[in-house]
Amino acid sequence: MITMKDIVREGHPALRKRGAKVEFPLSDEHKALAKEMLEYLHNSQDDEIAAKYGLRAGVGLAAPQLGKSIQMTALFVPSYYEDEEPYLDEVWINPRIIRESVKRACLREGEGCLSVDRDVPGMVVRAARITVQYYTVDGEKITRKLDGYEAIVVQHEIDHLNGVMFYDHIDKENPLNIPTGVNVLG
Ligand SMILES: CNC(=O)c1cccc(C)c1Nc1nc(N2CCN(c3ccccc3Cl)CC2)nc(N2CSC[C@H]2C(=O)NC)n1
Ligand code: NI
């Protein structure tokens, strides 16, 4: 199982490289990695397991964060209500944003990252709505529109696949400034 020791931190070159496209059909190694990445997110959101193994909670984990410079990310965004289906619970291969709104959005509380062991205050201003194109582990090509919290999470994770960190988007001069017209979430 993946634990925090497997997650590379700031300074590791894989976090600043673009991942290579993943070939289909997925190799057994890539299939196993996809499964383990999603399992990490599930474990990290289970209070007991997270406490037992010292896991930091996350809703997204990208392969470069495990030192694997490939275009693969796991997403597990639970629904607001316990009994409902999660918003996202899957692994995306070779995802890319094909359209984004002019409208911007950010999380009121800022963003955290499993590869960043420090609090970096600041508004991470992103597109409010995106259209993403990705492949499932079975090779099915999907095009999908996202908004709200999921759109933020997906942009954070796709950034990882391209060597971008969330704090690259924070305004150095005025980190807590919320530009006019930006949707503040949370
Ligand atoms: C500096 N301020 C902050 O971090 C911050 C501070 C407050 C609120 C938010 C909302 C913040 N922001 C933020 N909180 C999260 N979590 C909230 C808790 N949650 C979680 C925790 C426990 C069980 C289940 C779950 Cl679901 C896990 C996810 N996640 C992200 N990000 C940025 S996009 C990728 C995503 C990620 O997975 N990061 C590791 N940002
Ligand atoms: Ni991250």
mmCIF file of C-alpha atoms and ligand atoms in Angstrom:
data_model
loop_
_atom_site.group_PDB
_atom_site.id
_atom_site.type_symbol
_atom_site.label_atom_id
_atom_site.label_comp_id
_atom_site.label_asym_id
_atom_site.label_seq_id
_atom_site.Cartn_x
_atom_site.Cartn_y
_atom_site.Cartn_z
ATOM 1 C CA MET A 1 0.000 0.000 0.000
ATOM 2 C CA ILE A 2 1.120 3.577 -0.652
ATOM 3 C CA THR A 3 2.019 5.544 2.492
ATOM 4 C CA MET A 4 3.519 9.015 3.023
ATOM 5 C CA LYS A 5 7.096 7.700 2.561
ATOM 6 C CA ASP A 6 6.214 6.927 -1.087
ATOM 7 C CA ILE A 7 5.119 10.502 -1.768
ATOM 8 C CA VAL A 8 7.934 12.741 -3.017
ATOM 9 C CA ARG A 9 8.181 16.277 -1.600
ATOM 10 C CA GLU A 10 9.146 19.674 -3.005
ATOM 11 C CA GLY A 11 12.586 19.621 -4.580
ATOM 12 C CA HIS A 12 12.103 16.194 -6.174
ATOM 13 C CA PRO A 13 12.632 16.602 -9.946
ATOM 14 C CA ALA A 14 9.505 14.575 -10.847
ATOM 15 C CA LEU A 15 7.361 17.430 -9.475
ATOM 16 C CA ARG A 16 8.800 19.847 -12.026
ATOM 17 C CA LYS A 17 8.666 17.644 -15.135
ATOM 18 C CA ARG A 18 5.881 16.933 -17.600
ATOM 19 C CA GLY A 19 4.853 13.288 -17.329
ATOM 20 C CA ALA A 20 5.085 11.031 -20.362
ATOM 21 C CA LYS A 21 1.869 9.937 -22.085
ATOM 22 C CA VAL A 22 0.699 6.518 -20.901
ATOM 23 C CA GLU A 23 0.400 3.852 -23.606
ATOM 24 C CA PHE A 24 -2.629 1.592 -24.023
ATOM 25 C CA PRO A 25 -3.294 -1.175 -23.212
ATOM 26 C CA LEU A 26 -1.970 -0.382 -19.743
ATOM 27 C CA SER A 27 0.991 -2.470 -18.616
ATOM 28 C CA ASP A 28 0.422 -4.595 -15.503
ATOM 29 C CA GLU A 29 2.704 -2.173 -13.663
ATOM 30 C CA HIS A 30 0.570 0.834 -14.647
ATOM 31 C CA LYS A 31 -2.656 -1.036 -13.807
ATOM 32 C CA ALA A 32 -1.305 -1.838 -10.338
ATOM 33 C CA LEU A 33 -0.123 1.772 -9.833
ATOM 34 C CA ALA A 34 -3.555 3.145 -10.759
ATOM 35 C CA LYS A 35 -5.244 0.839 -8.266
ATOM 36 C CA GLU A 36 -2.779 1.725 -5.490
ATOM 37 C CA MET A 37 -3.124 5.472 -6.076
ATOM 38 C CA LEU A 38 -6.916 5.378 -5.770
ATOM 39 C CA GLU A 39 -6.601 3.114 -2.730
ATOM 40 C CA TYR A 40 -4.321 5.705 -1.096
ATOM 41 C CA LEU A 41 -7.024 8.367 -1.429
ATOM 42 C CA HIS A 42 -9.684 6.059 0.015
ATOM 43 C CA ASN A 43 -7.386 5.107 2.926
ATOM 44 C CA SER A 44 -6.424 8.736 3.543
ATOM 45 C CA GLN A 45 -10.071 9.711 3.948
ATOM 46 C CA ASP A 46 -10.800 6.864 6.382
ATOM 47 C CA ASP A 47 -10.049 8.326 9.812
ATOM 48 C CA GLU A 48 -9.010 4.976 11.319
ATOM 49 C CA ILE A 49 -6.724 3.851 8.478
ATOM 50 C CA ALA A 50 -5.298 7.370 8.058
ATOM 51 C CA ALA A 51 -4.451 7.537 11.779
ATOM 52 C CA LYS A 52 -3.022 3.995 11.802
ATOM 53 C CA TYR A 53 -0.651 4.618 8.889
ATOM 54 C CA GLY A 54 -0.103 8.372 9.336
ATOM 55 C CA LEU A 55 -1.675 9.278 5.991
ATOM 56 C CA ARG A 56 -2.435 12.891 5.019
ATOM 57 C CA ALA A 57 -5.929 13.215 3.567
ATOM 58 C CA GLY A 58 -6.213 14.053 -0.090
ATOM 59 C CA VAL A 59 -8.843 14.031 -2.845
ATOM 60 C CA GLY A 60 -6.267 13.829 -5.636
ATOM 61 C CA LEU A 61 -2.917 12.106 -6.177
ATOM 62 C CA ALA A 62 -0.839 12.358 -9.363
ATOM 63 C CA ALA A 63 1.788 9.789 -10.440
ATOM 64 C CA PRO A 64 4.635 12.357 -10.411
ATOM 65 C CA GLN A 65 4.005 12.652 -6.653
ATOM 66 C CA LEU A 66 5.194 9.045 -6.440
ATOM 67 C CA GLY A 67 8.244 9.862 -8.551
ATOM 68 C CA LYS A 68 6.583 8.331 -11.660
ATOM 69 C CA SER A 69 6.712 10.893 -14.442
ATOM 70 C CA ILE A 70 3.644 9.679 -16.335
ATOM 71 C CA GLN A 71 0.263 11.248 -17.147
ATOM 72 C CA MET A 72 -1.886 9.431 -14.595
ATOM 73 C CA THR A 73 -3.879 10.821 -11.669
ATOM 74 C CA ALA A 74 -6.281 9.356 -9.117
ATOM 75 C CA LEU A 75 -9.309 11.373 -7.955
ATOM 76 C CA PHE A 76 -11.594 10.634 -5.017
ATOM 77 C CA VAL A 77 -13.850 13.557 -4.222
ATOM 78 C CA PRO A 78 -16.538 12.448 -1.771
ATOM 79 C CA SER A 79 -20.012 13.901 -2.114
ATOM 80 C CA TYR A 80 -21.040 16.425 0.489
ATOM 81 C CA TYR A 81 -23.637 13.974 1.822
ATOM 82 C CA GLU A 82 -22.334 10.642 3.214
ATOM 83 C CA ASP A 83 -24.975 8.428 1.621
ATOM 84 C CA GLU A 84 -24.563 9.884 -1.895
ATOM 85 C CA GLU A 85 -22.198 8.667 -4.579
ATOM 86 C CA PRO A 86 -18.793 10.421 -4.588
ATOM 87 C CA TYR A 87 -18.407 13.182 -7.207
ATOM 88 C CA LEU A 88 -15.199 11.592 -8.536
ATOM 89 C CA ASP A 89 -13.810 8.148 -7.738
ATOM 90 C CA GLU A 90 -11.521 7.099 -10.557
ATOM 91 C CA VAL A 91 -8.125 7.184 -12.242
ATOM 92 C CA TRP A 92 -7.644 9.406 -15.284
ATOM 93 C CA ILE A 93 -5.027 8.706 -17.948
ATOM 94 C CA ASN A 94 -3.535 11.383 -20.233
ATOM 95 C CA PRO A 95 -6.037 14.030 -19.094
ATOM 96 C CA ARG A 96 -6.063 17.454 -20.670
ATOM 97 C CA ILE A 97 -8.159 20.584 -20.322
ATOM 98 C CA ILE A 98 -9.660 21.368 -23.738
ATOM 99 C CA ARG A 99 -11.818 24.372 -22.720
ATOM 100 C CA GLU A 100 -11.953 26.667 -19.714
ATOM 101 C CA SER A 101 -14.250 29.482 -18.639
ATOM 102 C CA VAL A 102 -13.117 33.088 -18.453
ATOM 103 C CA LYS A 103 -14.752 33.036 -15.014
ATOM 104 C CA ARG A 104 -12.223 32.286 -12.275
ATOM 105 C CA ALA A 105 -12.647 30.522 -8.915
ATOM 106 C CA CYS A 106 -10.580 29.666 -5.860
ATOM 107 C CA LEU A 107 -10.908 27.886 -2.517
ATOM 108 C CA ARG A 108 -11.460 30.387 0.300
ATOM 109 C CA GLU A 109 -9.044 28.385 2.487
ATOM 110 C CA GLY A 110 -6.341 28.093 -0.127
ATOM 111 C CA GLU A 111 -4.927 24.766 -1.345
ATOM 112 C CA GLY A 112 -2.919 22.021 0.262
ATOM 113 C CA CYS A 113 -0.742 19.392 -1.431
ATOM 114 C CA LEU A 114 0.552 16.011 -0.229
ATOM 115 C CA SER A 115 3.960 16.899 -1.671
ATOM 116 C CA VAL A 116 4.168 20.200 0.227
ATOM 117 C CA ASP A 117 4.920 19.880 3.954
ATOM 118 C CA ARG A 118 4.141 23.488 4.755
ATOM 119 C CA ASP A 119 1.187 25.801 4.762
ATOM 120 C CA VAL A 120 1.340 28.151 1.769
ATOM 121 C CA PRO A 121 -1.326 30.808 2.333
ATOM 122 C CA GLY A 122 -2.812 32.466 -0.712
ATOM 123 C CA MET A 123 -5.582 32.395 -3.259
ATOM 124 C CA VAL A 124 -4.964 29.828 -6.003
ATOM 125 C CA VAL A 125 -7.038 31.395 -8.784
ATOM 126 C CA ARG A 126 -8.172 28.842 -11.360
ATOM 127 C CA ALA A 127 -10.808 28.495 -14.092
ATOM 128 C CA ALA A 128 -14.285 28.135 -12.573
ATOM 129 C CA ARG A 129 -15.479 25.707 -15.261
ATOM 130 C CA ILE A 130 -13.409 23.345 -17.420
ATOM 131 C CA THR A 131 -13.967 20.756 -20.116
ATOM 132 C CA VAL A 132 -11.545 17.859 -19.710
ATOM 133 C CA GLN A 133 -10.691 15.010 -22.040
ATOM 134 C CA TYR A 134 -9.128 11.886 -20.509
ATOM 135 C CA TYR A 135 -8.928 8.119 -20.867
ATOM 136 C CA THR A 136 -10.117 5.586 -18.320
ATOM 137 C CA VAL A 137 -7.790 2.716 -17.367
ATOM 138 C CA ASP A 138 -9.693 0.639 -19.952
ATOM 139 C CA GLY A 139 -8.797 3.097 -22.693
ATOM 140 C CA GLU A 140 -12.231 4.675 -23.066
ATOM 141 C CA LYS A 141 -11.978 8.324 -24.187
ATOM 142 C CA ILE A 142 -14.147 10.642 -22.057
ATOM 143 C CA THR A 143 -14.987 14.323 -22.468
ATOM 144 C CA ARG A 144 -16.550 15.933 -19.424
ATOM 145 C CA LYS A 145 -17.467 19.328 -18.006
ATOM 146 C CA LEU A 146 -16.674 20.175 -14.394
ATOM 147 C CA ASP A 147 -17.265 23.134 -12.108
ATOM 148 C CA GLY A 148 -17.081 23.873 -8.374
ATOM 149 C CA TYR A 149 -14.708 22.014 -6.091
ATOM 150 C CA GLU A 150 -14.090 19.157 -8.558
ATOM 151 C CA ALA A 151 -12.925 21.630 -11.214
ATOM 152 C CA ILE A 152 -10.375 23.037 -8.715
ATOM 153 C CA VAL A 153 -9.135 19.576 -7.702
ATOM 154 C CA VAL A 154 -8.806 18.379 -11.317
ATOM 155 C CA GLN A 155 -6.845 21.500 -12.287
ATOM 156 C CA HIS A 156 -4.524 20.969 -9.279
ATOM 157 C CA GLU A 157 -3.870 17.369 -10.313
ATOM 158 C CA ILE A 158 -3.460 18.036 -14.050
ATOM 159 C CA ASP A 159 -0.973 20.758 -13.031
ATOM 160 C CA HIS A 160 1.101 18.017 -11.322
ATOM 161 C CA LEU A 161 1.227 16.091 -14.613
ATOM 162 C CA ASN A 162 2.768 19.195 -16.200
ATOM 163 C CA GLY A 163 5.253 20.085 -13.447
ATOM 164 C CA VAL A 164 3.162 22.927 -12.006
ATOM 165 C CA MET A 165 2.654 23.411 -8.238
ATOM 166 C CA PHE A 166 -0.402 25.139 -6.741
ATOM 167 C CA TYR A 167 1.656 28.010 -5.328
ATOM 168 C CA ASP A 168 2.868 28.908 -8.850
ATOM 169 C CA HIS A 169 -0.600 30.484 -9.242
ATOM 170 C CA ILE A 170 -0.479 32.596 -6.034
ATOM 171 C CA ASP A 171 0.071 36.348 -6.507
ATOM 172 C CA LYS A 172 3.470 36.958 -4.851
ATOM 173 C CA GLU A 173 2.785 40.652 -4.152
ATOM 174 C CA ASN A 174 -0.672 40.135 -2.686
ATOM 175 C CA PRO A 175 -1.286 36.421 -1.983
ATOM 176 C CA LEU A 176 -4.595 36.858 -0.177
ATOM 177 C CA ASN A 177 -6.043 39.251 -2.733
ATOM 178 C CA ILE A 178 -9.196 37.963 -4.438
ATOM 179 C CA PRO A 179 -9.389 39.618 -7.874
ATOM 180 C CA THR A 180 -12.848 41.016 -8.678
ATOM 181 C CA GLY A 181 -15.258 38.528 -10.202
ATOM 182 C CA VAL A 182 -13.525 35.454 -8.793
ATOM 183 C CA ASN A 183 -15.896 32.846 -7.329
ATOM 184 C CA VAL A 184 -14.740 32.003 -3.793
ATOM 185 C CA LEU A 185 -15.603 28.385 -2.918
ATOM 186 C CA GLY A 186 -15.957 26.920 0.551
HETATM 187 C C1 LIG B 1 -3.971 25.666 2.907
HETATM 188 N N1 LIG B 1 -5.375 25.410 3.159
HETATM 189 C C2 LIG B 1 -5.860 24.181 3.004
HETATM 190 O O1 LIG B 1 -5.246 23.237 2.560
HETATM 191 C C3 LIG B 1 -7.288 24.016 3.335
HETATM 192 C C4 LIG B 1 -7.740 24.319 4.632
HETATM 193 C C5 LIG B 1 -9.106 24.139 4.940
HETATM 194 C C6 LIG B 1 -10.020 23.694 3.970
HETATM 195 C C7 LIG B 1 -9.567 23.411 2.666
HETATM 196 C C8 LIG B 1 -10.581 22.994 1.628
HETATM 197 C C9 LIG B 1 -8.204 23.578 2.341
HETATM 198 N N2 LIG B 1 -7.727 23.263 1.073
HETATM 199 C C10 LIG B 1 -7.657 21.974 0.616
HETATM 200 N N3 LIG B 1 -8.208 20.989 1.359
HETATM 201 C C11 LIG B 1 -8.180 19.746 0.837
HETATM 202 N N4 LIG B 1 -8.750 18.705 1.526
HETATM 203 C C12 LIG B 1 -9.683 19.029 2.597
HETATM 204 C C13 LIG B 1 -9.778 17.916 3.600
HETATM 205 N N5 LIG B 1 -10.040 16.638 2.930
HETATM 206 C C14 LIG B 1 -10.417 15.560 3.791
HETATM 207 C C15 LIG B 1 -9.905 15.472 5.100
HETATM 208 C C16 LIG B 1 -10.269 14.406 5.918
HETATM 209 C C17 LIG B 1 -11.152 13.412 5.472
HETATM 210 C C18 LIG B 1 -11.671 13.492 4.178
HETATM 211 C C19 LIG B 1 -11.303 14.567 3.347
HETATM 212 CL CL1 LIG B 1 -11.979 14.656 1.743
HETATM 213 C C20 LIG B 1 -9.033 16.287 1.942
HETATM 214 C C21 LIG B 1 -8.867 17.392 0.925
HETATM 215 N N6 LIG B 1 -7.582 19.442 -0.345
HETATM 216 C C22 LIG B 1 -7.054 20.488 -1.031
HETATM 217 N N7 LIG B 1 -6.536 20.231 -2.236
HETATM 218 C C23 LIG B 1 -6.170 21.308 -3.165
HETATM 219 S S1 LIG B 1 -6.770 20.685 -4.741
HETATM 220 C C24 LIG B 1 -6.248 19.027 -4.317
HETATM 221 C C25 LIG B 1 -6.661 18.916 -2.841
HETATM 222 C C26 LIG B 1 -5.859 17.855 -2.093
HETATM 223 O O2 LIG B 1 -6.187 16.692 -2.142
HETATM 224 N N8 LIG B 1 -4.807 18.293 -1.368
HETATM 225 C C27 LIG B 1 -4.039 17.332 -0.622
HETATM 226 N N9 LIG B 1 -7.061 21.759 -0.576
HETATM 227 NI NI NI B 2 -0.825 18.384 -4.992
#
